[in-house]
Amino acid sequence: MLNRREPRSSPPSSLGARLSSGLPWATVFVSTSLLVGCSQPQKRPIATPASHGQAEERPFIFQPPVDLDVENKVNAVVRIVGDVTCTGTLIAEDLVLTAHHCVSERDADGQVQNHDKDPESLTIELGGDDLPWGEVKVRAIVSPDCGYVSGEGDIAILVLSRKLVGVPTLSPRIEEAPAANESIYPIGFGRCALSRGPIHRIERVGGPIGKVRSGDFIAVASVCPGDSGGPAYSPNKQDVVGVVSASVMDGDDATAAPSIFVRLDAWRELFSAAKEIANGTSPSELPPFRSCQR
């Protein structure tokens, strides 16, 4: 994989500021295959699930630092490592919000299967620098019965094996729909083909929400492979309004283009079920929550 190219301008240093893009809208095509590289310059870019094709070895477990920097909410954004690598958001001490295609099972050829992988095969890495300071395993995956590749139902909530006391969390907006023209931007651990350096957490360029649909919304934003599952953060309300699902990419992390984000308010039952399962309730004891009929 090629190294990361430095952004053309310095990114904002806090969650409170983000540049808006003035790019014209383009037709977004959603690919049904996992992106393992970026489009060649001569090819027309298409919208593809923004996740890595292969996890990296992490042989060491790092001890948490003395100062967890709980005032910095961006520390709620974590990296998910399995046979693909994605981004997630701590929405509670033991719940991580991400994209469904990040936790779908794949066969030996990398083809997505219509069921989730073993939750114990997933690792959540804590910290936003080049190396994590801590790791935690997953004990349950709460997801719809769709969205295994992308599109409708591309949302999942991971129940952690233990609570992360003292680690920052971000609030999901599940009682209110995203508003057109509301400013958002993604945060993730992605890396484009022209990126340099090791993987680390990046607050990316975003812009106003352009179109709100029944299950998702579209906004111009900078997205790279590995950003899938990351939050669409609203600096105005300081909450998470969506999940990164797919984006038009050209291999340059400075490029802002039409991107698709799953709406959280469309999946309230999923959030309720995840909370109950985290508290010890068996999924079989809960009302139906996996239905994709909206």
PDB file of C-alpha atoms in Angstrom, residues 60-285:
ATOM      1  CA  PHE A  60       1.527  -6.038  21.869  1.00  0.00           C
ATOM      2  CA  ILE A  61      -1.083  -4.976  24.394  1.00  0.00           C
ATOM      3  CA  PHE A  62      -0.399  -1.460  25.664  1.00  0.00           C
ATOM      4  CA  GLN A  63      -1.148  -0.198  29.136  1.00  0.00           C
ATOM      5  CA  PRO A  64      -3.448   2.843  29.315  1.00  0.00           C
ATOM      6  CA  PRO A  65      -1.793   6.182  29.994  1.00  0.00           C
ATOM      7  CA  VAL A  66      -2.236   7.867  33.345  1.00  0.00           C
ATOM      8  CA  ASP A  67      -4.207  10.705  31.743  1.00  0.00           C
ATOM      9  CA  LEU A  68      -7.062   9.423  29.571  1.00  0.00           C
ATOM     10  CA  ASP A  69      -7.851  12.965  28.351  1.00  0.00           C
ATOM     11  CA  VAL A  70     -11.547  12.516  29.124  1.00  0.00           C
ATOM     12  CA  GLU A  71     -12.271  16.104  28.119  1.00  0.00           C
ATOM     13  CA  ASN A  72     -11.402  15.351  24.488  1.00  0.00           C
ATOM     14  CA  LYS A  73     -14.500  13.670  23.060  1.00  0.00           C
ATOM     15  CA  VAL A  74     -12.666  12.574  19.921  1.00  0.00           C
ATOM     16  CA  ASN A  75     -11.073   9.839  22.060  1.00  0.00           C
ATOM     17  CA  ALA A  76     -14.442   8.069  21.874  1.00  0.00           C
ATOM     18  CA  VAL A  77     -13.574   7.148  18.257  1.00  0.00           C
ATOM     19  CA  VAL A  78     -11.832   3.748  18.219  1.00  0.00           C
ATOM     20  CA  ARG A  79     -10.356   1.328  15.696  1.00  0.00           C
ATOM     21  CA  ILE A  80     -11.973  -2.064  14.987  1.00  0.00           C
ATOM     22  CA  VAL A  81      -9.592  -4.820  13.923  1.00  0.00           C
ATOM     23  CA  GLY A  82     -10.609  -8.146  12.394  1.00  0.00           C
ATOM     24  CA  ASP A  83     -10.130  -9.546   8.883  1.00  0.00           C
ATOM     25  CA  VAL A  84     -10.938  -5.985   7.788  1.00  0.00           C
ATOM     26  CA  THR A  85     -10.228  -2.817   9.747  1.00  0.00           C
ATOM     27  CA  CYS A  86     -12.799  -0.117  10.391  1.00  0.00           C
ATOM     28  CA  THR A  87     -13.685   2.704  12.745  1.00  0.00           C
ATOM     29  CA  GLY A  88     -16.223   2.787  15.555  1.00  0.00           C
ATOM     30  CA  THR A  89     -17.563   5.129  18.237  1.00  0.00           C
ATOM     31  CA  LEU A  90     -17.964   4.453  21.946  1.00  0.00           C
ATOM     32  CA  ILE A  91     -21.574   5.456  22.657  1.00  0.00           C
ATOM     33  CA  ALA A  92     -21.534   3.887  26.138  1.00  0.00           C
ATOM     34  CA  GLU A  93     -18.900   2.333  28.379  1.00  0.00           C
ATOM     35  CA  ASP A  94     -19.511  -1.068  26.750  1.00  0.00           C
ATOM     36  CA  LEU A  95     -21.090  -0.245  23.361  1.00  0.00           C
ATOM     37  CA  VAL A  96     -19.357   0.614  20.067  1.00  0.00           C
ATOM     38  CA  LEU A  97     -21.298   1.912  17.059  1.00  0.00           C
ATOM     39  CA  THR A  98     -19.993   0.936  13.601  1.00  0.00           C
ATOM     40  CA  ALA A  99     -21.037  -0.162  10.086  1.00  0.00           C
ATOM     41  CA  HIS A 100     -22.568  -3.589   9.480  1.00  0.00           C
ATOM     42  CA  HIS A 101     -20.286  -4.418   6.539  1.00  0.00           C
ATOM     43  CA  CYS A 102     -17.335  -4.096   8.944  1.00  0.00           C
ATOM     44  CA  VAL A 103     -18.467  -7.161  10.928  1.00  0.00           C
ATOM     45  CA  SER A 104     -19.857  -9.356   8.118  1.00  0.00           C
ATOM     46  CA  GLU A 105     -18.334 -12.807   7.690  1.00  0.00           C
ATOM     47  CA  ARG A 106     -16.250 -13.381   4.555  1.00  0.00           C
ATOM     48  CA  ASP A 107     -15.224 -16.568   2.812  1.00  0.00           C
ATOM     49  CA  ALA A 108     -11.680 -17.528   1.800  1.00  0.00           C
ATOM     50  CA  ASP A 109     -11.998 -15.379  -1.344  1.00  0.00           C
ATOM     51  CA  GLY A 110     -13.139 -12.331   0.597  1.00  0.00           C
ATOM     52  CA  GLN A 111     -16.769 -12.587  -0.528  1.00  0.00           C
ATOM     53  CA  VAL A 112     -19.276 -11.246   2.014  1.00  0.00           C
ATOM     54  CA  GLN A 113     -21.625 -13.815   3.573  1.00  0.00           C
ATOM     55  CA  ASN A 114     -25.124 -13.074   4.879  1.00  0.00           C
ATOM     56  CA  HIS A 115     -24.203 -13.523   8.508  1.00  0.00           C
ATOM     57  CA  ASP A 116     -21.968 -11.841  11.051  1.00  0.00           C
ATOM     58  CA  LYS A 117     -18.554 -13.071  12.090  1.00  0.00           C
ATOM     59  CA  ASP A 118     -17.723 -14.505  15.495  1.00  0.00           C
ATOM     60  CA  PRO A 119     -17.669 -11.477  17.832  1.00  0.00           C
ATOM     61  CA  GLU A 120     -14.612 -12.871  19.624  1.00  0.00           C
ATOM     62  CA  SER A 121     -12.631 -12.466  16.393  1.00  0.00           C
ATOM     63  CA  LEU A 122     -12.899  -8.688  16.737  1.00  0.00           C
ATOM     64  CA  THR A 123     -10.604  -6.417  18.756  1.00  0.00           C
ATOM     65  CA  ILE A 124     -11.275  -2.804  19.712  1.00  0.00           C
ATOM     66  CA  GLU A 125      -8.124  -0.669  19.868  1.00  0.00           C
ATOM     67  CA  LEU A 126      -8.091   2.406  22.094  1.00  0.00           C
ATOM     68  CA  GLY A 127      -6.157   5.571  21.405  1.00  0.00           C
ATOM     69  CA  GLY A 128      -5.708   7.728  18.324  1.00  0.00           C
ATOM     70  CA  ASP A 129      -1.947   7.702  17.852  1.00  0.00           C
ATOM     71  CA  ASP A 130       0.143   5.399  15.691  1.00  0.00           C
ATOM     72  CA  LEU A 131      -0.121   2.585  18.259  1.00  0.00           C
ATOM     73  CA  PRO A 132      -3.036   1.766  20.605  1.00  0.00           C
ATOM     74  CA  TRP A 133      -2.647   2.113  24.367  1.00  0.00           C
ATOM     75  CA  GLY A 134      -5.242  -0.570  25.086  1.00  0.00           C
ATOM     76  CA  GLU A 135      -7.390  -3.319  23.596  1.00  0.00           C
ATOM     77  CA  VAL A 136     -10.739  -4.885  24.463  1.00  0.00           C
ATOM     78  CA  LYS A 137     -12.618  -7.826  22.944  1.00  0.00           C
ATOM     79  CA  VAL A 138     -16.207  -8.015  21.692  1.00  0.00           C
ATOM     80  CA  ARG A 139     -18.769 -10.431  23.170  1.00  0.00           C
ATOM     81  CA  ALA A 140     -21.828  -9.730  20.985  1.00  0.00           C
ATOM     82  CA  ILE A 141     -22.782  -8.111  17.658  1.00  0.00           C
ATOM     83  CA  VAL A 142     -26.200  -6.435  17.430  1.00  0.00           C
ATOM     84  CA  SER A 143     -27.133  -5.847  13.781  1.00  0.00           C
ATOM     85  CA  PRO A 144     -30.052  -5.830  11.312  1.00  0.00           C
ATOM     86  CA  ASP A 145     -30.806  -8.683   8.941  1.00  0.00           C
ATOM     87  CA  CYS A 146     -29.499  -6.624   5.997  1.00  0.00           C
ATOM     88  CA  GLY A 147     -26.608  -4.298   5.200  1.00  0.00           C
ATOM     89  CA  TYR A 148     -23.972  -7.044   5.119  1.00  0.00           C
ATOM     90  CA  VAL A 149     -22.248  -5.317   2.181  1.00  0.00           C
ATOM     91  CA  SER A 150     -23.513  -1.721   2.441  1.00  0.00           C
ATOM     92  CA  GLY A 151     -26.714   0.224   1.873  1.00  0.00           C
ATOM     93  CA  GLU A 152     -29.871  -0.356   3.921  1.00  0.00           C
ATOM     94  CA  GLY A 153     -29.008  -1.742   7.343  1.00  0.00           C
ATOM     95  CA  ASP A 154     -25.296  -0.877   7.214  1.00  0.00           C
ATOM     96  CA  ILE A 155     -25.178  -0.302  10.974  1.00  0.00           C
ATOM     97  CA  ALA A 156     -24.099  -2.476  13.898  1.00  0.00           C
ATOM     98  CA  ILE A 157     -23.508  -2.092  17.627  1.00  0.00           C
ATOM     99  CA  LEU A 158     -20.783  -4.113  19.342  1.00  0.00           C
ATOM    100  CA  VAL A 159     -21.175  -5.172  22.963  1.00  0.00           C
ATOM    101  CA  LEU A 160     -17.769  -5.179  24.654  1.00  0.00           C
ATOM    102  CA  SER A 161     -16.453  -7.863  26.970  1.00  0.00           C
ATOM    103  CA  ARG A 162     -15.989  -5.268  29.735  1.00  0.00           C
ATOM    104  CA  LYS A 163     -16.880  -1.671  30.503  1.00  0.00           C
ATOM    105  CA  LEU A 164     -14.328   1.017  29.681  1.00  0.00           C
ATOM    106  CA  VAL A 165     -14.704   3.188  32.759  1.00  0.00           C
ATOM    107  CA  GLY A 166     -13.318   6.696  32.326  1.00  0.00           C
ATOM    108  CA  VAL A 167     -13.007   6.567  28.533  1.00  0.00           C
ATOM    109  CA  PRO A 168     -14.961   9.343  26.722  1.00  0.00           C
ATOM    110  CA  THR A 169     -18.182   8.527  24.872  1.00  0.00           C
ATOM    111  CA  LEU A 170     -20.205  10.367  22.225  1.00  0.00           C
ATOM    112  CA  SER A 171     -23.993  10.586  22.239  1.00  0.00           C
ATOM    113  CA  PRO A 172     -25.884   9.042  19.290  1.00  0.00           C
ATOM    114  CA  ARG A 173     -28.778  11.114  17.938  1.00  0.00           C
ATOM    115  CA  ILE A 174     -31.563   8.542  17.860  1.00  0.00           C
ATOM    116  CA  GLU A 175     -34.582  10.694  18.751  1.00  0.00           C
ATOM    117  CA  GLU A 176     -34.176  13.261  15.984  1.00  0.00           C
ATOM    118  CA  ALA A 177     -33.557  13.070  12.242  1.00  0.00           C
ATOM    119  CA  PRO A 178     -30.543  14.763  10.657  1.00  0.00           C
ATOM    120  CA  ALA A 179     -31.393  18.122   9.118  1.00  0.00           C
ATOM    121  CA  ALA A 180     -30.633  19.210   5.585  1.00  0.00           C
ATOM    122  CA  ASN A 181     -27.777  21.754   5.472  1.00  0.00           C
ATOM    123  CA  GLU A 182     -26.594  20.710   8.933  1.00  0.00           C
ATOM    124  CA  SER A 183     -22.797  20.680   9.019  1.00  0.00           C
ATOM    125  CA  ILE A 184     -21.130  17.327   9.762  1.00  0.00           C
ATOM    126  CA  TYR A 185     -17.741  15.718   9.295  1.00  0.00           C
ATOM    127  CA  PRO A 186     -16.395  12.175   9.656  1.00  0.00           C
ATOM    128  CA  ILE A 187     -13.686  10.964  12.031  1.00  0.00           C
ATOM    129  CA  GLY A 188     -11.809   7.758  11.287  1.00  0.00           C
ATOM    130  CA  PHE A 189      -8.713   5.601  11.087  1.00  0.00           C
ATOM    131  CA  GLY A 190      -8.769   5.349   7.290  1.00  0.00           C
ATOM    132  CA  ARG A 191      -5.821   5.637   4.959  1.00  0.00           C
ATOM    133  CA  CYS A 192      -6.003   6.375   1.244  1.00  0.00           C
ATOM    134  CA  ALA A 193      -3.617   5.057  -1.404  1.00  0.00           C
ATOM    135  CA  LEU A 194      -1.660   8.309  -1.367  1.00  0.00           C
ATOM    136  CA  SER A 195      -1.569   8.556   2.424  1.00  0.00           C
ATOM    137  CA  ARG A 196       1.724   8.643   4.289  1.00  0.00           C
ATOM    138  CA  GLY A 197       2.757   7.308   7.658  1.00  0.00           C
ATOM    139  CA  PRO A 198       1.106   4.822  10.009  1.00  0.00           C
ATOM    140  CA  ILE A 199      -2.614   4.591  10.700  1.00  0.00           C
ATOM    141  CA  HIS A 200      -3.947   7.095  13.212  1.00  0.00           C
ATOM    142  CA  ARG A 201      -7.217   8.835  13.977  1.00  0.00           C
ATOM    143  CA  ILE A 202      -8.048  11.812  11.730  1.00  0.00           C
ATOM    144  CA  GLU A 203     -10.788  14.442  11.881  1.00  0.00           C
ATOM    145  CA  ARG A 204     -11.629  14.788   8.204  1.00  0.00           C
ATOM    146  CA  VAL A 205     -13.050  17.552   6.026  1.00  0.00           C
ATOM    147  CA  GLY A 206     -16.836  17.588   5.963  1.00  0.00           C
ATOM    148  CA  GLY A 207     -19.656  19.824   4.853  1.00  0.00           C
ATOM    149  CA  PRO A 208     -23.419  20.374   4.978  1.00  0.00           C
ATOM    150  CA  ILE A 209     -25.881  17.512   4.644  1.00  0.00           C
ATOM    151  CA  GLY A 210     -27.234  17.687   1.114  1.00  0.00           C
ATOM    152  CA  LYS A 211     -30.009  15.101   0.957  1.00  0.00           C
ATOM    153  CA  VAL A 212     -31.806  13.191   3.713  1.00  0.00           C
ATOM    154  CA  ARG A 213     -33.396   9.877   2.707  1.00  0.00           C
ATOM    155  CA  SER A 214     -35.427   7.336   4.696  1.00  0.00           C
ATOM    156  CA  GLY A 215     -32.446   5.338   5.937  1.00  0.00           C
ATOM    157  CA  ASP A 216     -29.410   7.487   5.183  1.00  0.00           C
ATOM    158  CA  PHE A 217     -28.178  10.901   4.121  1.00  0.00           C
ATOM    159  CA  ILE A 218     -25.596  12.248   1.682  1.00  0.00           C
ATOM    160  CA  ALA A 219     -22.953  14.886   2.343  1.00  0.00           C
ATOM    161  CA  VAL A 220     -19.703  15.934   0.706  1.00  0.00           C
ATOM    162  CA  ALA A 221     -16.824  14.735   2.882  1.00  0.00           C
ATOM    163  CA  SER A 222     -13.305  13.354   2.774  1.00  0.00           C
ATOM    164  CA  VAL A 223     -13.365   9.569   3.365  1.00  0.00           C
ATOM    165  CA  CYS A 224     -10.658   6.897   3.032  1.00  0.00           C
ATOM    166  CA  PRO A 225     -10.696   3.090   3.297  1.00  0.00           C
ATOM    167  CA  GLY A 226     -10.816   2.276   7.007  1.00  0.00           C
ATOM    168  CA  ASP A 227     -13.188   5.146   7.857  1.00  0.00           C
ATOM    169  CA  SER A 228     -16.207   2.846   7.525  1.00  0.00           C
ATOM    170  CA  GLY A 229     -18.282   2.761  10.693  1.00  0.00           C
ATOM    171  CA  GLY A 230     -16.849   6.047  11.893  1.00  0.00           C
ATOM    172  CA  PRO A 231     -19.106   8.824  13.169  1.00  0.00           C
ATOM    173  CA  ALA A 232     -20.668  11.626  11.186  1.00  0.00           C
ATOM    174  CA  TYR A 233     -20.096  14.217  13.886  1.00  0.00           C
ATOM    175  CA  SER A 234     -22.226  17.333  14.283  1.00  0.00           C
ATOM    176  CA  PRO A 235     -20.074  20.123  15.757  1.00  0.00           C
ATOM    177  CA  ASN A 236     -23.175  22.232  16.338  1.00  0.00           C
ATOM    178  CA  LYS A 237     -24.982  19.709  18.567  1.00  0.00           C
ATOM    179  CA  GLN A 238     -21.816  17.811  19.538  1.00  0.00           C
ATOM    180  CA  ASP A 239     -23.297  14.384  18.847  1.00  0.00           C
ATOM    181  CA  VAL A 240     -23.174  11.568  16.292  1.00  0.00           C
ATOM    182  CA  VAL A 241     -25.870  11.814  13.629  1.00  0.00           C
ATOM    183  CA  GLY A 242     -24.764   9.016  11.283  1.00  0.00           C
ATOM    184  CA  VAL A 243     -22.311   6.236  10.431  1.00  0.00           C
ATOM    185  CA  VAL A 244     -19.885   6.259   7.476  1.00  0.00           C
ATOM    186  CA  SER A 245     -21.114   3.650   4.973  1.00  0.00           C
ATOM    187  CA  ALA A 246     -19.699   4.427   1.502  1.00  0.00           C
ATOM    188  CA  SER A 247     -18.040   7.225  -0.436  1.00  0.00           C
ATOM    189  CA  VAL A 248     -16.643   8.250  -3.783  1.00  0.00           C
ATOM    190  CA  MET A 249     -12.831   8.019  -3.424  1.00  0.00           C
ATOM    191  CA  ASP A 250      -9.895   8.775  -5.705  1.00  0.00           C
ATOM    192  CA  GLY A 251      -6.984   7.722  -3.489  1.00  0.00           C
ATOM    193  CA  ASP A 252      -6.314  11.222  -2.102  1.00  0.00           C
ATOM    194  CA  ASP A 253      -7.365  11.916   1.489  1.00  0.00           C
ATOM    195  CA  ALA A 254      -7.645  15.638   0.705  1.00  0.00           C
ATOM    196  CA  THR A 255     -10.480  15.000  -1.772  1.00  0.00           C
ATOM    197  CA  ALA A 256     -13.996  15.704  -0.499  1.00  0.00           C
ATOM    198  CA  ALA A 257     -16.708  13.904  -2.462  1.00  0.00           C
ATOM    199  CA  PRO A 258     -20.302  12.650  -2.052  1.00  0.00           C
ATOM    200  CA  SER A 259     -20.475  10.194   0.833  1.00  0.00           C
ATOM    201  CA  ILE A 260     -23.282   8.056   2.273  1.00  0.00           C
ATOM    202  CA  PHE A 261     -24.029   7.981   6.006  1.00  0.00           C
ATOM    203  CA  VAL A 262     -26.552   5.710   7.743  1.00  0.00           C
ATOM    204  CA  ARG A 263     -29.144   7.557   9.844  1.00  0.00           C
ATOM    205  CA  LEU A 264     -29.171   6.517  13.506  1.00  0.00           C
ATOM    206  CA  ASP A 265     -32.736   7.574  14.242  1.00  0.00           C
ATOM    207  CA  ALA A 266     -34.004   4.951  11.770  1.00  0.00           C
ATOM    208  CA  TRP A 267     -32.679   2.151  14.022  1.00  0.00           C
ATOM    209  CA  ARG A 268     -33.968   2.973  17.508  1.00  0.00           C
ATOM    210  CA  GLU A 269     -34.924  -0.667  18.193  1.00  0.00           C
ATOM    211  CA  LEU A 270     -31.332  -1.697  17.530  1.00  0.00           C
ATOM    212  CA  PHE A 271     -29.999   0.722  20.142  1.00  0.00           C
ATOM    213  CA  SER A 272     -32.552  -0.449  22.713  1.00  0.00           C
ATOM    214  CA  ALA A 273     -31.692  -4.095  22.041  1.00  0.00           C
ATOM    215  CA  ALA A 274     -27.942  -3.443  22.337  1.00  0.00           C
ATOM    216  CA  LYS A 275     -28.430  -1.800  25.725  1.00  0.00           C
ATOM    217  CA  GLU A 276     -30.495  -4.730  26.997  1.00  0.00           C
ATOM    218  CA  ILE A 277     -27.992  -7.303  25.702  1.00  0.00           C
ATOM    219  CA  ALA A 278     -25.143  -5.377  27.339  1.00  0.00           C
ATOM    220  CA  ASN A 279     -27.087  -5.609  30.611  1.00  0.00           C
ATOM    221  CA  GLY A 280     -27.307  -9.395  30.290  1.00  0.00           C
ATOM    222  CA  THR A 281     -30.621  -9.977  28.510  1.00  0.00           C
ATOM    223  CA  SER A 282     -30.674 -12.802  25.971  1.00  0.00           C
ATOM    224  CA  PRO A 283     -31.503 -11.675  22.395  1.00  0.00           C
ATOM    225  CA  SER A 284     -34.238 -14.340  22.300  1.00  0.00           C
ATOM    226  CA  GLU A 285     -36.029 -12.570  25.157  1.00  0.00           C
TER     227      GLU A 285
END
